[in-house]
Tab-separated table of C-alpha atoms in Angstrom:
chain	number	residue	atom	x	y	z
A	2	MET	CA	8.515	16.643	-12.635
A	3	VAL	CA	11.128	14.043	-12.522
A	4	TRP	CA	9.937	12.658	-15.812
A	5	SER	CA	10.921	15.903	-17.592
A	6	CYS	CA	14.611	15.131	-16.962
A	7	PHE	CA	14.513	11.453	-17.860
A	8	SER	CA	15.815	12.176	-21.352
A	9	CYS	CA	18.928	13.673	-19.949
A	10	ILE	CA	19.534	11.253	-17.045
A	11	GLY	CA	18.325	7.999	-18.672
A	12	GLY	CA	20.370	5.167	-20.068
A	13	HIS	CA	22.012	7.055	-22.943
A	14	GLN	CA	24.536	9.154	-21.027
A	15	ASN	CA	28.109	9.963	-21.995
A	16	LYS	CA	30.742	9.993	-19.367
A	17	SER	CA	30.632	13.755	-18.767
A	18	GLN	CA	26.847	13.695	-18.249
A	19	LYS	CA	27.084	10.782	-15.800
A	20	SER	CA	29.937	12.463	-13.873
A	21	MET	CA	27.885	15.670	-13.674
A	22	ASN	CA	24.868	13.754	-12.375
A	23	GLU	CA	26.921	11.972	-9.768
A	24	SER	CA	28.128	15.337	-8.515
A	25	ILE	CA	24.533	16.411	-7.772
A	26	ASP	CA	23.000	15.386	-4.475
A	27	TYR	CA	20.156	13.278	-5.892
A	28	PRO	CA	18.173	11.283	-3.296
A	29	TRP	CA	18.314	8.262	-5.711
A	30	GLU	CA	20.852	6.635	-7.967
A	31	ILE	CA	20.647	6.528	-11.783
A	32	TYR	CA	21.536	2.933	-12.652
A	33	THR	CA	22.879	1.659	-15.939
A	34	LEU	CA	21.142	-1.098	-17.715
A	35	LYS	CA	24.324	-3.194	-17.447
A	36	GLU	CA	24.351	-2.814	-13.672
A	37	LEU	CA	20.724	-4.108	-13.301
A	38	LEU	CA	21.251	-6.906	-15.753
A	39	GLN	CA	24.154	-8.159	-13.743
A	40	ALA	CA	22.353	-7.743	-10.468
A	41	THR	CA	19.384	-9.792	-11.626
A	42	ASN	CA	21.292	-12.332	-13.720
A	43	ASN	CA	19.781	-10.889	-16.939
A	44	PHE	CA	16.265	-10.796	-15.269
A	45	ASN	CA	16.495	-14.581	-14.803
A	46	LYS	CA	13.206	-16.212	-14.120
A	47	ASP	CA	14.684	-17.778	-10.962
A	48	ASN	CA	15.113	-14.100	-9.652
A	49	LYS	CA	11.439	-13.214	-10.288
A	50	ILE	CA	9.593	-12.517	-7.102
A	51	GLY	CA	6.379	-11.048	-8.439
A	52	GLU	CA	4.458	-10.571	-11.588
A	53	GLY	CA	1.403	-8.433	-12.491
A	54	GLY	CA	-0.299	-6.556	-15.328
A	55	PHE	CA	2.423	-3.928	-15.538
A	56	GLY	CA	5.381	-6.349	-15.654
A	57	SER	CA	7.606	-8.146	-13.143
A	58	VAL	CA	9.696	-7.632	-10.103
A	59	TYR	CA	13.081	-9.234	-9.688
A	60	TRP	CA	15.409	-9.786	-6.727
A	61	GLY	CA	18.957	-8.694	-7.367
A	62	ARG	CA	22.246	-8.131	-5.700
A	63	THR	CA	24.545	-5.322	-6.774
A	64	SER	CA	28.308	-5.539	-7.161
A	65	LYS	CA	28.516	-3.980	-3.698
A	66	GLY	CA	26.585	-6.838	-2.237
A	67	VAL	CA	23.374	-4.840	-1.657
A	68	ASP	CA	20.002	-6.733	-2.128
A	69	ILE	CA	17.591	-4.830	-4.307
A	70	ALA	CA	14.135	-5.307	-5.957
A	71	VAL	CA	13.764	-4.167	-9.564
A	72	LYS	CA	10.410	-3.422	-11.012
A	73	ARG	CA	10.521	-3.900	-14.834
A	74	LEU	CA	7.732	-2.613	-17.042
A	75	LYS	CA	6.339	-5.083	-19.390
A	76	ALA	CA	5.428	-2.739	-22.271
A	77	MET	CA	6.069	0.939	-22.975
A	78	THR	CA	2.456	2.122	-23.036
A	79	ALA	CA	1.574	5.694	-22.302
A	80	LYS	CA	-0.188	4.623	-19.146
A	81	ALA	CA	2.668	2.521	-17.895
A	82	GLU	CA	5.151	5.231	-18.516
A	83	MET	CA	3.062	7.760	-16.644
A	84	GLU	CA	2.781	5.440	-13.650
A	85	PHE	CA	6.550	4.959	-13.834
A	86	ALA	CA	7.091	8.747	-13.845
A	87	VAL	CA	4.607	9.292	-11.017
A	88	GLU	CA	6.130	6.654	-8.779
A	89	VAL	CA	9.686	7.855	-9.271
A	90	GLU	CA	8.630	11.434	-8.638
A	91	ILE	CA	6.714	10.599	-5.525
A	92	LEU	CA	9.462	8.391	-4.067
A	93	ALA	CA	12.050	10.987	-4.792
A	94	ARG	CA	10.045	13.456	-2.735
A	95	VAL	CA	9.547	11.465	0.403
A	96	ARG	CA	11.724	9.950	3.056
A	97	HIS	CA	10.181	8.125	5.975
A	98	GLU	CA	11.050	4.972	7.810
A	99	ASN	CA	7.613	3.469	7.042
A	100	LEU	CA	7.701	4.162	3.311
A	101	LEU	CA	9.402	1.800	0.855
A	102	GLY	CA	12.709	3.441	-0.131
A	103	LEU	CA	13.570	4.284	-3.719
A	104	ARG	CA	17.171	3.307	-4.500
A	105	GLY	CA	17.074	4.554	-8.004
A	106	PHE	CA	15.916	3.902	-11.567
A	107	TYR	CA	16.881	3.395	-15.212
A	108	ALA	CA	15.105	4.995	-18.141
A	109	GLY	CA	16.448	4.413	-21.599
A	110	GLY	CA	15.260	2.955	-24.873
A	111	GLU	CA	12.407	0.697	-24.291
A	112	GLU	CA	13.315	-0.075	-20.683
A	113	ARG	CA	11.797	1.465	-17.620
A	114	LEU	CA	13.160	0.034	-14.368
A	115	ILE	CA	12.586	1.119	-10.715
A	116	VAL	CA	14.971	-0.018	-7.999
A	117	TYR	CA	13.721	-0.449	-4.443
A	118	ASP	CA	15.184	-1.607	-1.101
A	119	TYR	CA	14.558	-5.389	-0.960
A	120	MET	CA	12.075	-6.450	1.726
A	121	PRO	CA	13.074	-9.985	2.873
A	122	ASN	CA	9.713	-10.639	4.624
A	123	HIS	CA	7.740	-9.806	1.495
A	124	SER	CA	4.261	-8.364	1.712
A	125	LEU	CA	1.713	-8.322	4.522
A	126	LEU	CA	-0.703	-9.971	2.129
A	127	SER	CA	1.673	-13.014	1.762
A	128	HIS	CA	1.474	-13.497	5.529
A	129	LEU	CA	-2.231	-13.071	5.866
A	130	HIS	CA	-3.462	-14.892	2.783
A	131	GLY	CA	-0.531	-15.988	0.640
A	132	GLN	CA	2.291	-18.597	0.624
A	133	LEU	CA	3.491	-17.558	4.119
A	134	ALA	CA	0.166	-17.608	5.806
A	135	ASP	CA	0.504	-21.256	7.214
A	136	GLN	CA	3.778	-20.334	8.938
A	137	CYS	CA	1.907	-18.010	11.364
A	138	LEU	CA	4.872	-15.569	11.529
A	139	LEU	CA	2.707	-12.577	12.469
A	140	ASP	CA	1.953	-12.792	16.239
A	141	TRP	CA	-0.125	-10.142	17.941
A	142	LYS	CA	2.847	-7.750	18.744
A	143	ARG	CA	3.937	-7.844	15.178
A	144	ARG	CA	0.507	-7.135	13.875
A	145	VAL	CA	0.079	-4.129	16.132
A	146	ASN	CA	3.521	-2.789	15.114
A	147	ILE	CA	2.685	-3.213	11.423
A	148	ALA	CA	-0.604	-1.390	11.930
A	149	ILE	CA	1.148	1.589	13.694
A	150	GLY	CA	4.000	1.686	11.140
A	151	ALA	CA	1.708	1.735	8.204
A	152	ALA	CA	-0.456	4.409	9.851
A	153	GLU	CA	2.635	6.569	10.472
A	154	GLY	CA	3.846	6.207	6.879
A	155	LEU	CA	0.364	7.229	5.587
A	156	SER	CA	0.211	10.143	8.065
A	157	TYR	CA	3.496	11.410	6.793
A	158	LEU	CA	2.169	11.398	3.209
A	159	HIS	CA	-1.026	13.248	4.271
A	160	HIS	CA	0.314	15.763	6.742
A	161	GLU	CA	4.020	16.277	6.332
A	162	ALA	CA	4.985	15.672	2.716
A	163	GLN	CA	4.756	18.913	0.548
A	164	PRO	CA	2.608	18.885	-1.396
A	165	HIS	CA	0.497	16.410	0.463
A	166	ILE	CA	0.072	13.018	-1.194
A	167	ILE	CA	-2.867	10.737	-1.479
A	168	HIS	CA	-1.762	7.107	-2.038
A	169	ARG	CA	-4.996	5.790	-3.563
A	170	ASP	CA	-4.073	2.108	-3.299
A	171	ILE	CA	-3.605	1.255	0.336
A	172	LYS	CA	-3.998	-2.506	0.768
A	173	ALA	CA	-2.178	-5.501	2.343
A	174	SER	CA	-0.144	-6.237	-0.844
A	175	ASN	CA	1.292	-2.714	-0.703
A	176	VAL	CA	2.544	-2.956	2.809
A	177	LEU	CA	5.899	-4.686	2.718
A	178	LEU	CA	7.909	-6.022	5.684
A	179	ASN	CA	11.646	-5.659	6.249
A	180	SER	CA	13.791	-8.090	8.209
A	181	ASP	CA	12.379	-6.964	11.461
A	182	PHE	CA	8.752	-7.071	10.207
A	183	GLU	CA	8.536	-3.274	10.155
A	184	ALA	CA	5.935	-1.912	7.746
A	185	LYS	CA	6.895	-0.092	4.579
A	186	VAL	CA	4.034	1.385	2.550
A	187	ALA	CA	4.827	0.807	-1.141
A	188	ASP	CA	3.581	1.340	-4.719
A	189	PHE	CA	2.959	4.951	-5.557
A	190	GLY	CA	1.930	4.513	-9.203
A	191	PHE	CA	-1.609	5.765	-8.464
A	192	ALA	CA	-0.605	8.500	-6.009
A	193	LYS	CA	-1.956	12.146	-6.316
A	194	LEU	CA	-0.246	15.287	-5.222
A	195	ILE	CA	-2.665	17.654	-3.422
A	196	PRO	CA	-1.862	21.367	-3.598
A	197	ASP	CA	-2.307	23.551	-0.516
A	198	GLY	CA	-5.790	24.746	-0.178
A	199	VAL	CA	-7.368	21.833	-2.273
A	200	SER	CA	-9.734	19.710	-0.313
A	201	HIS	CA	-10.367	17.026	-2.886
A	202	LEU	CA	-10.010	16.091	-6.508
A	203	THR	CA	-12.379	14.327	-8.945
A	204	THR	CA	-10.486	11.737	-10.930
A	205	ARG	CA	-10.654	8.437	-12.738
A	206	VAL	CA	-11.111	5.573	-10.237
A	207	LYS	CA	-8.206	3.294	-9.683
A	208	GLY	CA	-7.603	0.814	-6.981
A	209	THR	CA	-8.842	-2.475	-5.618
A	210	LEU	CA	-12.382	-3.495	-4.780
A	211	GLY	CA	-12.927	-4.036	-1.072
A	212	TYR	CA	-10.624	-1.191	-0.078
A	213	LEU	CA	-12.309	1.775	-1.965
A	214	ALA	CA	-14.123	4.394	-0.103
A	215	PRO	CA	-17.803	4.653	-1.369
A	216	GLU	CA	-17.634	8.283	-2.494
A	217	TYR	CA	-14.446	7.419	-4.526
A	218	ALA	CA	-15.722	4.216	-5.992
A	219	MET	CA	-18.988	5.752	-7.119
A	220	TRP	CA	-17.992	9.306	-8.163
A	221	GLY	CA	-14.225	9.489	-8.310
A	222	LYS	CA	-14.087	11.975	-5.480
A	223	VAL	CA	-10.668	11.549	-3.863
A	224	ALA	CA	-9.260	13.086	-0.679
A	225	GLU	CA	-7.117	12.019	2.225
A	226	SER	CA	-10.224	10.471	3.688
A	227	CYS	CA	-10.206	7.822	0.933
A	228	ASP	CA	-6.891	6.551	2.211
A	229	VAL	CA	-8.310	6.644	5.714
A	230	TYR	CA	-11.090	4.419	4.635
A	231	SER	CA	-8.763	2.019	2.925
A	232	PHE	CA	-6.582	1.895	6.054
A	233	GLY	CA	-9.642	1.060	8.210
A	234	ILE	CA	-10.241	-1.997	5.917
A	235	LEU	CA	-6.509	-2.842	6.344
A	236	LEU	CA	-6.743	-2.683	10.157
A	237	LEU	CA	-9.665	-5.159	10.163
A	238	GLU	CA	-7.694	-7.396	7.815
A	239	ILE	CA	-4.592	-7.352	10.046
A	240	VAL	CA	-6.406	-8.337	13.262
A	241	SER	CA	-8.865	-10.792	11.687
A	242	GLY	CA	-6.855	-12.486	8.993
A	243	ARG	CA	-9.910	-12.205	6.677
A	244	LYS	CA	-9.974	-10.820	3.120
A	245	PRO	CA	-11.661	-7.493	2.437
A	246	LEU	CA	-14.331	-9.204	0.332
A	247	GLU	CA	-15.692	-12.713	0.575
A	248	LYS	CA	-18.303	-14.519	-1.472
A	249	LEU	CA	-21.086	-16.083	0.495
A	250	PRO	CA	-22.639	-19.472	-0.349
A	251	ASN	CA	-25.599	-17.768	-1.912
A	252	GLY	CA	-23.285	-15.971	-4.352
A	253	THR	CA	-23.526	-12.509	-2.745
A	254	LYS	CA	-20.494	-10.667	-1.555
A	255	ARG	CA	-19.895	-9.420	1.917
A	256	ASP	CA	-17.159	-6.997	2.895
A	257	ILE	CA	-15.099	-7.150	6.067
A	258	VAL	CA	-16.885	-4.203	7.664
A	259	GLN	CA	-20.267	-5.850	7.262
A	260	TRP	CA	-18.774	-8.953	8.806
A	261	ALA	CA	-17.087	-7.319	11.796
A	262	THR	CA	-19.746	-4.666	12.768
A	263	PRO	CA	-22.272	-7.038	14.480
A	264	TYR	CA	-19.440	-8.425	16.670
A	265	ALA	CA	-18.349	-5.010	17.557
A	266	GLN	CA	-21.828	-3.859	18.425
A	267	THR	CA	-22.335	-6.794	20.789
A	268	GLU	CA	-18.756	-6.323	22.281
A	269	ASP	CA	-17.944	-9.904	21.050
A	270	PHE	CA	-14.475	-8.897	19.858
A	271	ASP	CA	-12.920	-12.355	20.390
A	272	GLN	CA	-14.907	-13.475	17.295
A	273	ILE	CA	-13.052	-10.907	15.136
A	274	ALA	CA	-9.523	-12.021	16.066
A	275	ASP	CA	-7.642	-14.240	13.637
A	276	PRO	CA	-8.080	-17.861	14.809
A	277	ARG	CA	-4.333	-18.386	14.061
A	278	LEU	CA	-3.534	-16.243	17.022
A	279	ASN	CA	-4.857	-18.924	19.338
A	280	GLN	CA	-6.319	-16.344	21.703
A	281	ASN	CA	-2.873	-14.834	22.150
A	282	PHE	CA	-3.836	-11.193	21.857
A	283	ASP	CA	-4.625	-8.247	24.137
A	284	VAL	CA	-8.470	-7.930	24.349
A	285	HIS	CA	-8.284	-4.225	25.075
A	286	ASP	CA	-5.982	-3.609	22.103
A	287	LEU	CA	-8.157	-5.636	19.817
A	288	LYS	CA	-11.267	-3.652	20.863
A	289	SER	CA	-9.369	-0.335	20.298
A	290	ILE	CA	-8.053	-1.325	16.892
A	291	VAL	CA	-11.467	-2.562	15.688
A	292	THR	CA	-13.193	0.582	16.921
A	293	ILE	CA	-10.666	2.786	15.167
A	294	ALA	CA	-11.115	0.717	11.972
A	295	LEU	CA	-14.845	1.258	12.136
A	296	ARG	CA	-14.379	4.971	12.625
A	297	CYS	CA	-12.060	5.011	9.607
A	298	THR	CA	-14.624	3.284	7.508
A	299	ASP	CA	-17.534	5.612	8.306
A	300	GLY	CA	-19.734	5.989	5.272
A	301	ASN	CA	-19.589	9.760	5.704
A	302	ALA	CA	-16.143	10.864	4.626
A	303	GLU	CA	-16.301	14.017	6.796
A	304	SER	CA	-16.806	11.876	9.886
A	305	ARG	CA	-13.672	9.914	9.412
A	306	PRO	CA	-10.592	10.823	11.469
A	307	SER	CA	-7.406	12.075	9.868
A	308	MET	CA	-4.427	9.804	9.732
A	309	LYS	CA	-2.744	11.968	12.327
A	310	GLN	CA	-5.628	11.247	14.668
A	311	VAL	CA	-5.487	7.507	13.861
A	312	VAL	CA	-1.772	7.403	14.721
A	313	ALA	CA	-2.440	9.167	18.015
A	314	TRP	CA	-5.267	6.741	18.857
A	315	LEU	CA	-3.227	3.669	17.991
A	316	LYS	CA	-0.157	4.806	19.902
A	317	ASP	CA	-1.779	6.371	22.838
A	318	GLY	CA	-4.751	4.006	23.238
A	319	LEU	CA	-2.748	0.903	22.962
A	320	SER	CA	0.061	2.039	25.265
A	321	THR	CA	-2.045	3.656	27.998
A	322	LYS	CA	-5.202	1.558	27.660
A	323	LYS	CA	-7.352	4.632	27.101
A	324	GLU	CA	-10.747	4.087	25.783
A	325	MET	CA	-11.197	4.795	22.063
A	326	PRO	CA	-14.054	6.893	20.818
A	327	HIS	CA	-17.291	4.919	20.741
A	328	LEU	CA	-19.322	4.253	17.503
A	329	LYS	CA	-22.110	6.760	17.055
A	330	ASN	CA	-25.418	5.475	18.418
A	331	ASN	CA	-24.167	1.933	18.008
A	332	GLU	CA	-24.919	2.191	14.260
A	333	THR	CA	-22.879	0.599	11.391
A	334	PRO	CA	-20.595	3.399	10.180
A	335	HIS	CA	-20.455	2.046	6.640
A	336	VAL	CA	-21.877	2.508	3.228
A	337	ASP	CA	-21.978	-0.738	1.065
A	338	GLN	CA	-19.914	-0.725	-1.998
A	339	ASP	CA	-22.160	-1.529	-4.902
A	340	GLU	CA	-20.008	-3.531	-7.217
A	341	GLU	CA	-22.294	-3.379	-10.188
A	342	ASN	CA	-22.446	0.451	-10.102
A	343	TYR	CA	-18.746	0.557	-9.301
A	344	GLU	CA	-17.939	-1.304	-12.502
A	345	LYS	CA	-20.292	0.971	-14.519
A	346	ASN	CA	-18.395	3.954	-13.300
A	347	HIS	CA	-15.010	2.307	-13.671
A	348	THR	CA	-13.991	2.676	-17.368
A	349	ASP	CA	-10.809	0.688	-17.086
A	350	ARG	CA	-11.698	-2.540	-15.269
A	351	GLU	CA	-8.164	-3.916	-15.527
A	352	GLU	CA	-6.927	-1.328	-13.111
A	353	LEU	CA	-8.662	-3.260	-10.295
A	354	GLY	CA	-6.122	-6.003	-10.670
A	355	LYS	CA	-3.138	-3.630	-10.966
A	356	GLN	CA	0.156	-5.166	-9.710
A	357	GLN	CA	-1.644	-8.288	-8.368
A	358	PHE	CA	1.159	-10.803	-8.463
A	359	ASP	CA	0.781	-14.481	-7.663
A	360	ASP	CA	0.362	-13.494	-4.036
A	361	GLY	CA	-1.241	-10.223	-4.864
A	362	GLY	CA	1.595	-7.997	-3.808
A	363	ILE	CA	4.336	-5.745	-5.199
A	364	TRP	CA	6.572	-8.828	-4.594
A	365	ARG	CA	6.283	-11.961	-2.550
């Protein structure tokens, strides 16, 4: 594990150690604290682009003129340090155009810093619900490309990375957008490595209400199908511009699947599209994406498609106008998330708000 060598490659290196490390072909750079202080203007508040329970994210520019984002842990708790170690290890293992790139890290003394590629168009959440929502920068083509890109990144984690990786926190705030509005799946602090031959794990529940698969929320049973469920929620969020959970006037909560399913069953797909699109969308593509989303959020985990299948459906169905698989017996493929029972089973409630910045994302 990467963490096991932090003590020898962290901030307290002598020149010979640093020279030795630089001669090894690491997929990331080991920064000095001085470099990151200079890049972020001593973590100046004007450089802060996000803040959450774990700490803050700062924009910076290196001496070579490269824009970076630096995640700085707020406190050195055992939990925070473990998430730091997990994220660095996961990102050091993977390389894909739709995953947020790890540039490097610093680990020394009481500082734990992770350095990423900077994403100038911030998070998907900021465009759907945050400070950029009113600018309507996400037209239909961009939304479709973001959906496909995020699906391909997730498919890589499930089917190509070795060992396979379950993200466990797929949501709009963890999909970042580069200068061309291409999707980059981010934030691997909750990720799980799945050894070959293991179908699922039972673990402590972490994540965000509204995105959690029912079997995971209730019993902590986690598998690739949990990420598929979360991605289905994300698809509906992308095309509709609605939040995963909404509070109704009577005080009850309704999730986005419950809202969208009646429209899908009556083929009234126009009612699902984000009004900000002003009817500028492809009706066939909208129908296909919604149908895929409802298959992904099937209440039976075994009935959900794999992410490899989702990518094929998205790319093939949207480009060739093929019909997507129909919903089974025109029934709602969904099991409600019981928030009360979820919270009873969730022993660490603060995890639900993990890394929720002022716009809810890894950074704005």
